[in-house]
XYZ file of C-alpha atoms in Angstrom:
577
model
C 94.495 75.557 109.512
C 94.678 78.449 109.885
C 91.704 78.144 107.437
C 88.154 76.481 108.672
C 88.450 74.477 105.966
C 91.023 72.109 104.439
C 92.159 73.288 100.757
C 91.044 69.775 98.955
C 87.420 70.090 100.229
C 87.388 73.663 99.115
C 88.053 72.826 95.671
C 85.874 69.893 95.542
C 82.165 71.993 95.953
C 82.236 75.842 94.950
C 79.064 76.143 97.506
C 79.891 74.016 100.456
C 76.791 73.788 103.484
C 77.570 73.917 107.011
C 74.809 73.437 109.112
C 74.356 73.363 112.779
C 72.845 70.708 114.560
C 70.943 71.860 117.514
C 72.868 74.823 119.648
C 76.672 74.906 118.505
C 78.778 72.795 120.750
C 81.908 74.019 120.974
C 83.577 75.678 123.752
C 84.985 78.398 121.345
C 82.645 78.968 118.387
C 83.969 81.232 115.521
C 87.465 80.909 116.680
C 89.877 82.222 114.240
C 93.973 82.252 115.614
C 95.924 85.168 115.782
C 100.031 84.436 115.671
C 101.937 86.933 117.700
C 105.633 86.608 117.203
C 105.333 83.113 117.384
C 108.434 81.126 117.257
C 110.175 77.483 117.817
C 113.466 75.976 118.780
C 114.570 72.702 118.602
C 117.787 70.850 119.919
C 119.667 74.485 119.627
C 118.392 74.803 115.954
C 115.272 77.569 115.055
C 112.510 76.003 113.210
C 109.675 78.834 113.315
C 111.108 82.120 113.399
C 108.906 85.170 114.499
C 106.038 84.553 112.966
C 102.973 87.364 113.359
C 99.696 86.913 111.178
C 95.627 87.218 111.671
C 93.224 85.101 109.763
C 89.867 86.799 108.626
C 87.079 84.209 109.148
C 85.762 82.290 105.557
C 89.043 82.988 104.235
C 91.485 80.580 102.896
C 95.080 80.537 103.630
C 97.958 78.487 101.844
C 100.868 77.642 104.149
C 103.979 77.057 101.569
C 107.244 75.967 101.922
C 109.829 73.059 101.327
C 110.211 69.929 103.288
C 111.390 70.955 106.645
C 110.559 74.678 106.549
C 108.561 74.538 109.309
C 105.033 74.373 108.220
C 103.409 71.409 110.473
C 105.402 72.984 113.203
C 103.567 75.832 112.783
C 100.466 74.899 113.134
C 100.698 72.049 115.560
C 101.326 75.087 117.858
C 97.949 76.806 116.834
C 96.363 74.137 118.950
C 98.992 73.308 121.026
C 100.212 70.191 119.652
C 103.857 71.710 120.396
C 104.616 74.490 122.347
C 106.200 77.733 120.958
C 109.628 78.661 122.340
C 108.302 82.446 122.307
C 105.596 84.169 121.056
C 101.625 83.739 121.375
C 98.967 81.918 119.810
C 95.778 83.742 120.578
C 91.972 82.616 119.637
C 89.442 85.633 120.358
C 91.791 87.285 122.303
C 92.919 84.782 124.416
C 96.317 83.099 124.678
C 96.042 79.607 124.028
C 98.467 78.487 126.928
C 95.572 79.901 128.988
C 92.616 77.663 127.558
C 92.305 73.661 128.531
C 93.594 71.928 125.524
C 91.001 69.473 124.887
C 87.941 72.023 124.707
C 90.560 74.259 122.602
C 90.993 71.107 120.345
C 87.706 70.679 119.671
C 87.080 73.469 118.901
C 89.975 73.710 115.732
C 89.687 71.039 112.748
C 92.825 69.288 112.143
C 93.284 67.501 109.265
C 96.803 65.783 109.222
C 99.004 64.800 106.154
C 98.355 61.195 107.185
C 94.770 61.904 107.323
C 94.524 60.978 110.552
C 92.176 57.881 110.955
C 92.361 54.901 113.030
C 93.468 52.043 110.958
C 91.680 49.585 113.418
C 88.112 51.490 113.202
C 85.648 51.340 110.238
C 85.104 55.006 108.254
C 81.276 55.023 110.178
C 83.404 54.658 113.874
C 85.722 57.355 112.817
C 83.555 60.100 111.407
C 81.220 59.122 114.936
C 84.257 60.214 117.197
C 84.326 64.104 117.064
C 80.094 64.128 117.703
C 80.512 61.544 120.319
C 82.822 63.531 122.270
C 80.798 66.661 121.893
C 77.584 64.791 122.924
C 76.009 64.356 120.287
C 72.724 61.702 120.692
C 73.305 58.767 119.144
C 70.707 58.553 116.361
C 71.935 61.975 114.974
C 75.086 60.374 114.693
C 73.748 57.802 113.084
C 72.052 59.934 110.467
C 75.110 61.652 109.766
C 77.480 58.888 109.144
C 74.716 56.331 107.122
C 76.245 54.884 104.044
C 77.561 51.593 103.094
C 80.745 52.496 102.699
C 80.992 53.529 106.107
C 81.281 49.976 107.302
C 84.686 49.612 105.430
C 88.200 49.711 106.697
C 90.718 52.904 106.005
C 93.014 50.098 104.517
C 90.344 48.938 101.771
C 89.972 52.641 100.468
C 91.843 55.222 98.097
C 93.541 58.050 99.409
C 90.937 60.879 98.103
C 88.368 59.056 100.007
C 90.396 58.896 103.035
C 90.702 62.499 102.901
C 87.322 62.789 102.970
C 86.354 60.867 105.508
C 88.844 62.683 107.808
C 87.613 66.020 106.906
C 83.933 64.867 107.512
C 85.291 64.246 111.393
C 86.652 68.027 111.046
C 83.196 69.821 110.031
C 80.826 68.747 112.627
C 82.581 71.265 114.684
C 81.867 73.772 112.440
C 78.526 72.970 110.731
C 76.299 76.384 110.836
C 77.981 78.541 108.078
C 76.885 78.435 104.647
C 80.498 79.474 102.303
C 79.793 80.985 99.449
C 83.037 81.116 97.173
C 83.849 84.353 95.070
C 82.508 83.171 91.470
C 79.059 82.221 93.215
C 78.726 85.111 95.147
C 79.579 87.380 92.039
C 76.796 85.591 90.551
C 74.383 85.926 92.980
C 74.920 89.491 92.861
C 74.666 89.991 89.277
C 71.336 87.866 89.704
C 70.533 89.971 92.672
C 70.345 93.377 90.418
C 68.551 91.787 87.508
C 65.976 91.664 90.814
C 66.407 95.157 91.133
C 65.871 96.363 88.253
C 62.855 94.223 87.658
C 61.317 95.600 90.827
C 62.043 98.774 89.617
C 60.349 98.584 86.489
C 57.270 96.660 87.414
C 57.009 98.931 90.812
C 56.465 102.797 90.011
C 56.606 103.932 93.420
C 60.285 102.445 93.472
C 61.057 104.872 90.416
C 58.945 107.679 92.114
C 61.416 107.541 95.047
C 64.332 107.160 93.045
C 65.412 103.758 95.167
C 68.106 102.352 93.633
C 68.132 99.243 92.069
C 70.686 97.678 93.585
C 69.156 98.162 96.867
C 65.541 96.335 95.949
C 67.791 93.844 95.329
C 70.285 93.745 98.260
C 67.522 94.096 100.487
C 65.838 91.269 99.224
C 69.039 89.159 100.176
C 69.117 90.480 103.612
C 65.688 89.448 104.420
C 66.602 85.603 103.111
C 69.829 85.503 105.349
C 68.196 86.607 108.046
C 65.421 84.407 108.150
C 67.891 81.395 107.180
C 69.863 82.906 110.574
C 66.529 82.955 112.699
C 64.539 79.995 111.774
C 67.619 77.702 110.998
C 70.598 78.755 112.148
C 72.688 79.127 109.294
C 75.114 82.152 108.167
C 75.810 82.927 104.681
C 79.471 83.994 104.506
C 80.065 85.233 101.026
C 83.298 85.956 99.274
C 83.034 89.476 97.464
C 86.847 90.151 96.960
C 85.552 91.658 93.787
C 83.789 94.578 95.460
C 86.780 96.649 95.560
C 87.757 96.333 92.116
C 83.776 97.538 90.784
C 84.301 100.439 92.779
C 87.942 101.576 90.935
C 85.854 101.298 87.638
C 83.108 103.005 88.678
C 85.464 106.287 89.577
C 87.414 105.763 87.059
C 84.474 106.060 84.665
C 82.884 109.340 86.739
C 86.365 110.995 86.091
C 86.223 109.941 82.049
C 83.150 111.301 81.997
C 84.335 114.523 83.987
C 84.268 117.686 81.459
C 87.386 120.051 82.516
C 84.983 123.653 82.161
C 82.615 121.525 84.669
C 84.898 121.355 87.052
C 85.806 124.711 87.281
C 82.466 125.440 87.346
C 82.198 123.240 90.085
C 84.992 125.484 92.829
C 82.844 127.355 94.548
C 80.428 124.315 95.360
C 83.237 122.122 96.331
C 83.996 124.815 99.043
C 80.613 125.192 100.208
C 79.457 121.672 100.604
C 82.983 120.818 101.876
C 82.253 123.239 104.667
C 78.648 122.157 105.825
C 79.671 118.903 105.650
C 82.423 119.582 108.257
C 79.576 121.287 110.233
C 77.360 119.054 110.114
C 80.000 115.789 111.373
C 80.810 117.920 114.746
C 76.953 117.889 114.575
C 76.720 114.884 114.576
C 79.209 113.879 117.028
C 77.516 115.745 119.766
C 74.270 113.972 118.747
C 75.615 110.642 119.610
C 77.502 112.087 122.811
C 74.211 113.131 123.948
C 72.377 110.120 123.066
C 75.169 108.157 124.587
C 74.521 109.922 127.782
C 71.569 109.755 127.726
C 71.576 106.238 127.902
C 74.452 106.179 130.519
C 76.891 105.099 128.755
C 80.640 106.454 128.099
C 80.445 109.651 126.094
C 83.204 108.141 123.804
C 80.892 105.343 122.873
C 78.570 108.393 120.988
C 81.347 108.651 118.479
C 80.747 105.202 117.404
C 77.227 106.099 116.814
C 78.673 109.427 115.293
C 80.743 110.145 112.593
C 83.214 107.805 112.906
C 80.892 105.176 111.566
C 78.588 107.011 110.059
C 80.569 110.033 107.648
C 83.599 108.072 108.008
C 81.962 104.315 107.091
C 83.862 100.800 107.913
C 87.498 101.713 107.160
C 87.117 104.751 109.744
C 85.567 102.363 111.867
C 87.926 99.830 111.664
C 90.826 102.182 112.791
C 89.363 103.961 115.640
C 87.626 100.942 116.973
C 90.516 99.284 118.484
C 92.103 102.368 119.875
C 88.997 103.409 121.466
C 88.570 99.952 123.274
C 92.800 99.673 124.252
C 93.259 102.864 125.196
C 89.896 103.844 126.716
C 88.129 101.284 127.653
C 85.618 100.769 125.773
C 84.909 97.046 125.437
C 82.013 97.333 122.632
C 83.576 99.847 119.992
C 83.526 97.444 117.615
C 80.144 96.227 117.798
C 78.761 99.236 117.917
C 80.977 101.326 115.387
C 80.112 97.824 112.561
C 76.124 97.739 113.928
C 75.550 101.820 112.843
C 77.719 101.856 110.150
C 75.192 99.138 109.406
C 72.011 100.645 109.753
C 73.176 103.837 108.490
C 74.154 102.323 104.753
C 70.637 100.894 104.593
C 69.639 104.201 105.811
C 71.329 105.979 102.999
C 70.012 103.962 100.757
C 66.742 104.494 101.424
C 66.033 108.121 102.109
C 67.831 110.000 99.193
C 65.163 109.312 96.155
C 62.332 110.245 98.848
C 64.484 113.350 99.473
C 64.795 114.594 96.244
C 61.180 114.133 95.210
C 60.555 115.590 97.824
C 62.620 118.906 96.909
C 61.729 118.893 93.750
C 57.698 118.896 94.767
C 57.959 121.594 97.493
C 60.313 123.843 95.773
C 58.777 123.570 92.123
C 62.303 122.716 90.973
C 62.062 121.926 87.292
C 64.426 118.828 86.108
C 67.661 119.746 84.235
C 65.484 117.706 80.341
C 69.689 116.857 80.163
C 69.822 112.852 79.352
C 73.724 112.827 78.913
C 74.334 110.870 82.112
C 77.877 109.951 83.704
C 76.316 107.159 85.069
C 73.490 104.801 83.669
C 70.627 105.321 80.863
C 67.436 107.371 81.940
C 64.395 105.454 82.208
C 62.334 106.383 79.375
C 65.057 106.109 76.391
C 67.812 103.323 76.770
C 70.852 104.511 74.781
C 72.020 102.569 71.400
C 74.681 100.698 71.645
C 77.741 99.309 69.307
C 80.352 96.682 69.053
C 83.665 99.261 68.892
C 82.280 102.259 71.602
C 81.951 99.334 73.717
C 85.280 97.810 73.460
C 86.588 101.339 73.440
C 85.354 101.821 76.303
C 86.500 98.918 78.332
C 89.993 99.760 77.485
C 89.816 103.045 78.358
C 88.156 102.190 82.232
C 90.893 99.463 82.282
C 93.815 101.581 81.326
C 92.421 104.548 83.753
C 92.209 101.857 86.828
C 95.775 101.116 86.118
C 96.790 104.923 85.803
C 94.624 105.459 88.990
C 96.302 102.555 91.067
C 99.850 103.619 89.850
C 98.628 107.319 91.292
C 97.548 106.397 94.220
C 101.204 104.195 94.690
C 102.646 107.565 93.790
C 100.312 109.350 96.521
C 101.516 106.586 98.843
C 105.042 107.688 99.096
C 104.566 110.970 99.719
C 102.435 110.113 102.746
C 99.051 111.362 102.144
C 96.627 108.796 102.464
C 93.971 109.008 100.355
C 91.077 106.270 99.216
C 92.179 103.898 96.186
C 88.883 105.338 94.595
C 90.247 108.743 94.774
C 93.400 108.574 92.803
C 90.635 106.683 90.161
C 88.920 109.659 89.236
C 91.846 111.665 89.726
C 93.596 108.984 87.445
C 90.120 109.502 84.660
C 89.892 113.291 84.580
C 93.991 113.057 83.681
C 93.272 110.434 81.080
C 90.851 112.186 78.751
C 92.514 115.698 79.440
C 95.867 114.426 78.347
C 95.608 112.348 75.459
C 97.681 112.409 73.031
C 96.322 114.276 70.015
C 96.368 111.095 67.222
C 94.651 109.103 69.703
C 92.189 111.970 70.741
C 90.687 112.627 67.436
C 89.704 108.492 67.260
C 88.422 108.930 70.695
C 86.648 112.254 69.793
C 84.608 109.973 66.457
C 83.968 107.297 69.222
C 83.294 109.630 71.812
C 79.311 109.975 71.896
C 78.938 106.197 71.776
C 82.018 105.658 74.323
C 80.413 107.852 76.768
C 77.468 105.904 76.746
C 79.220 102.471 76.928
C 81.353 104.416 79.974
C 77.782 105.261 81.537
C 76.550 102.120 81.246
C 79.462 100.261 82.471
C 79.651 102.273 85.857
C 76.106 101.858 86.576
C 76.773 97.953 86.276
C 79.740 98.554 88.641
C 78.551 100.528 90.768
C 75.128 98.403 90.880
C 77.457 95.793 91.744
C 78.653 96.940 94.225
C 76.105 98.136 96.369
C 74.192 94.803 96.030
C 77.741 93.177 97.090
C 77.871 96.243 99.963
C 74.614 94.905 101.322
C 75.229 91.017 100.941
C 77.719 91.349 103.317
C 75.526 92.861 105.981
C 74.148 91.085 109.223
C 71.455 92.478 110.912
C 71.511 90.167 113.738
C 74.638 91.665 114.716
C 72.986 94.108 116.242
C 70.430 92.402 118.538
C 73.540 93.604 121.693
C 73.252 96.882 121.121
C 69.751 97.029 119.352
C 68.438 99.693 121.731
C 71.260 102.088 121.855
C 71.950 102.293 118.658
C 68.104 102.416 117.375
C 67.859 105.428 119.279
C 71.263 106.998 118.634
C 70.546 106.126 114.736
C 67.232 107.634 114.715
C 68.165 110.761 115.763
C 71.163 110.924 113.378
C 68.727 110.434 110.458
C 66.379 113.068 111.593
C 68.939 115.423 111.873
C 70.260 114.576 108.512
C 67.103 115.096 107.254
C 66.761 118.181 108.436
C 70.230 119.496 107.519
C 69.295 118.716 104.098
C 66.668 120.066 103.942
C 67.438 123.692 105.732
C 71.256 123.805 105.300
C 72.129 121.764 102.347
C 69.749 122.676 99.623
C 69.487 126.178 100.925
C 73.137 126.487 100.111
C 73.933 124.719 97.637
C 71.353 127.209 95.136
C 68.315 125.700 95.429
C 68.517 124.566 91.899
C 68.228 121.198 90.170
C 72.139 120.666 91.238
C 71.010 121.234 94.745
C 68.699 118.403 94.735
C 71.062 115.854 93.440
C 73.459 116.787 95.626
C 70.911 116.908 98.421
C 69.647 113.041 97.348
C 73.495 112.017 98.118
C 74.167 113.895 101.208
C 72.764 111.333 103.237
C 75.336 109.108 101.463
C 77.659 110.910 102.806
C 77.271 111.430 106.073
C 75.568 108.094 106.240
C 76.746 105.804 104.247
C 79.101 105.463 101.638
C 80.084 107.691 98.989
C 78.919 104.907 96.409
C 75.527 104.953 98.446
C 75.974 108.526 97.607
C 76.672 108.200 93.881
C 73.998 105.417 93.755
C 70.956 108.049 95.246
C 72.035 110.668 93.170
C 72.086 108.177 89.803
C 68.481 107.281 90.465
C 67.613 110.782 90.395
C 69.418 111.605 87.430
C 67.953 108.500 85.851
C 64.467 109.814 86.907
C 64.410 113.874 86.227
C 67.949 114.043 83.916
C 71.375 115.007 84.473
C 73.324 117.302 86.782
C 76.913 117.188 85.765
C 78.745 119.347 88.446
C 76.787 117.404 91.145
C 78.934 114.196 89.796
C 82.330 115.463 90.387
C 82.022 117.655 93.239
C 80.599 114.994 95.345
C 83.207 111.978 95.150
C 85.274 115.041 95.687
C 83.895 116.085 98.777
C 83.583 112.308 100.175
C 86.824 110.869 98.891
C 89.367 114.286 99.838
C 88.165 116.919 102.264
C 85.666 114.621 104.486
C 88.226 112.258 105.454
C 90.658 114.682 106.625
C 88.471 116.926 107.841
C 86.326 113.664 109.905
C 90.292 112.604 111.319
C 90.484 115.745 113.150
C 87.148 115.842 114.521
C 87.414 112.783 115.935
C 90.894 113.241 117.439
C 89.437 116.476 118.883
C 86.502 114.818 120.349
C 88.448 111.643 121.927
C 90.713 114.585 123.450
C 88.213 116.361 124.924
C 86.290 113.403 125.958
C 88.837 111.449 127.193
C-alpha cells in the first residue's frame, strides 16, 4: 500500500502469478491511489504535511522515514481508516470520501505491521475471510486454503509465516495479474529476440521483406499474452525499466558511427525530409478529423488518431490527452491516443520492409553494396570480432551515454525540450570528432574492429528496445474504440503508403538512400524513431549501408518533428475547439 503487492512478497518470488477466479469481484478493479496535497493534523501537531503523489499500476513504492514520521498514518488515510485534515485521496479519479468505506477497503489490499490475523482463528479461517466477504463459493475457498498448516493457530507459527498468511488474504482482491519483474522481463526480451533471429534466418519471406527480427519475436509474444487474456483472464504486467537506457545506448552508437563528412552531405536531405514530414503531419490531422466527423464524433478526436499518437508517440499522447479531456471534454482521450499509438506502432513495424522491396523492384534501384553498416551486420557476412575491439566499443558507448545525459541536462537548463536520445546522438558525434590526439591514435588503430563491435552492440540495444516496446502493448485495450480506430488507422496507413511512394521516395532522390529513408518513413509518421531505424536496419542488412539516411532520419525524428508537431497540434486545437 500504495503498492499492489507488499515488498516482502515481491522478494520471495521474481514472478508472482495472480489469477482471476471467475469474474473480478472487486467493486473498484485496478484501483490505483492518487494523493492530492494530503495533510493530517492531530492534537495541534501536523503528522503528514502536503503529500502529493501518484502510483503507476504494477510498481513498487517504498515509504521511508523514522518512527513517528507519519508513514502508517499516510497509508491509513488511503483506505479511510483515518480521515485527512485536508487534501484528498482519489481512486480512479473519484475522491474516496465519496466511496462506500467497506467496498473501498475490500478493493485495496492492506497488510499491517502486526500481520492483522485473528489470534483465536486458524490460518485457514483467516485466509478465507476476504473471499467469503467477496461471495466466493465454499468449494473454491476450500481449494484455496487447503493444507495441513492452515489448521494451526497464529500463535504457533513463525513471524515470516504469519506475514505470508496475511498476504494470502490480501491477494484474493487482486488475483488476475501475472507480475514479471525487471530481471525476468529483460531475460524474456533476450529470448524473444533470439526467437525473432531464428525465424528470420529460417523464413526467407521475412528477409525478403526486411521484417525486423525484434518484430517477429515481439509479435509472437503479443499473440501469447492475448490468448492468456482472452481464454484464461490472465493479464501479464512486464517491468520494462531497462527499455529507455537501451534506446540511449543505441543512439550513442549511431552518433559514434556518424562521419562529419556524411553530416555535411546530409544538409539538404535533412531540410527536405523535415519539410515533407511537416506537410504530412498536417495531412494526418486533416484525415483524422474527417474520419471523426464521418463517425459523428467530436472533431478533436481526429487529432487522437492523427499526429498526436502517430507522429508524436506515447509521450505526446500522455501530454495532450489530459488537456483534451479536462479542457475540451474528450472523455476517452487517453484510450483513443494509446489505442492509435498501439496500432500505428505495429503497422509501422510491418510496412517498412515491404515498402523498400517494392521500391527497389518497381524503380530498379541498385543496392549500395557497402557492407560497413552503422547498425548490425549483413545476413551474408557476419563480421569478425576480437576481445579488445568489443571492450573499447563498450567503454566508448558508456562514456557517450554519460556525456549525452550531461548534455541533456545542460540543454534543459536553457528551456529547450529535447528527447534524451537526441542528446546521446549529438554526444556521439561530438565524442568522435573531439577525441584527444593521443587517444584518437589508439582509437584509429582499433577503429575497424570497434566500428563492427559498436554496430552489433547498437543492433542488440535497438532489438531489445523494440521487443520490450512490443511486450508492453495490450491489443485487447482497443475493444471499446475498435471500430473508429480501425477505420481511422486504415486511412492513415493508406495515406502513409501513398505519400511515401509518390512524395518521399521521389523528393529524396529516387536512389538507394531514398529507399532506406522511405522504409523508415512509416516509423516517423506511424510509430517511433526506434521503429523507423529498425526498419532501415533490416533493409540495410539485406541490401547494404545507407550512411546519410542513418544520420538524417534520427535528427528529423528527434528534433524537428517534435517542435513542428507541437505547433501543428496547438493550431488544430485552436481552430477546432
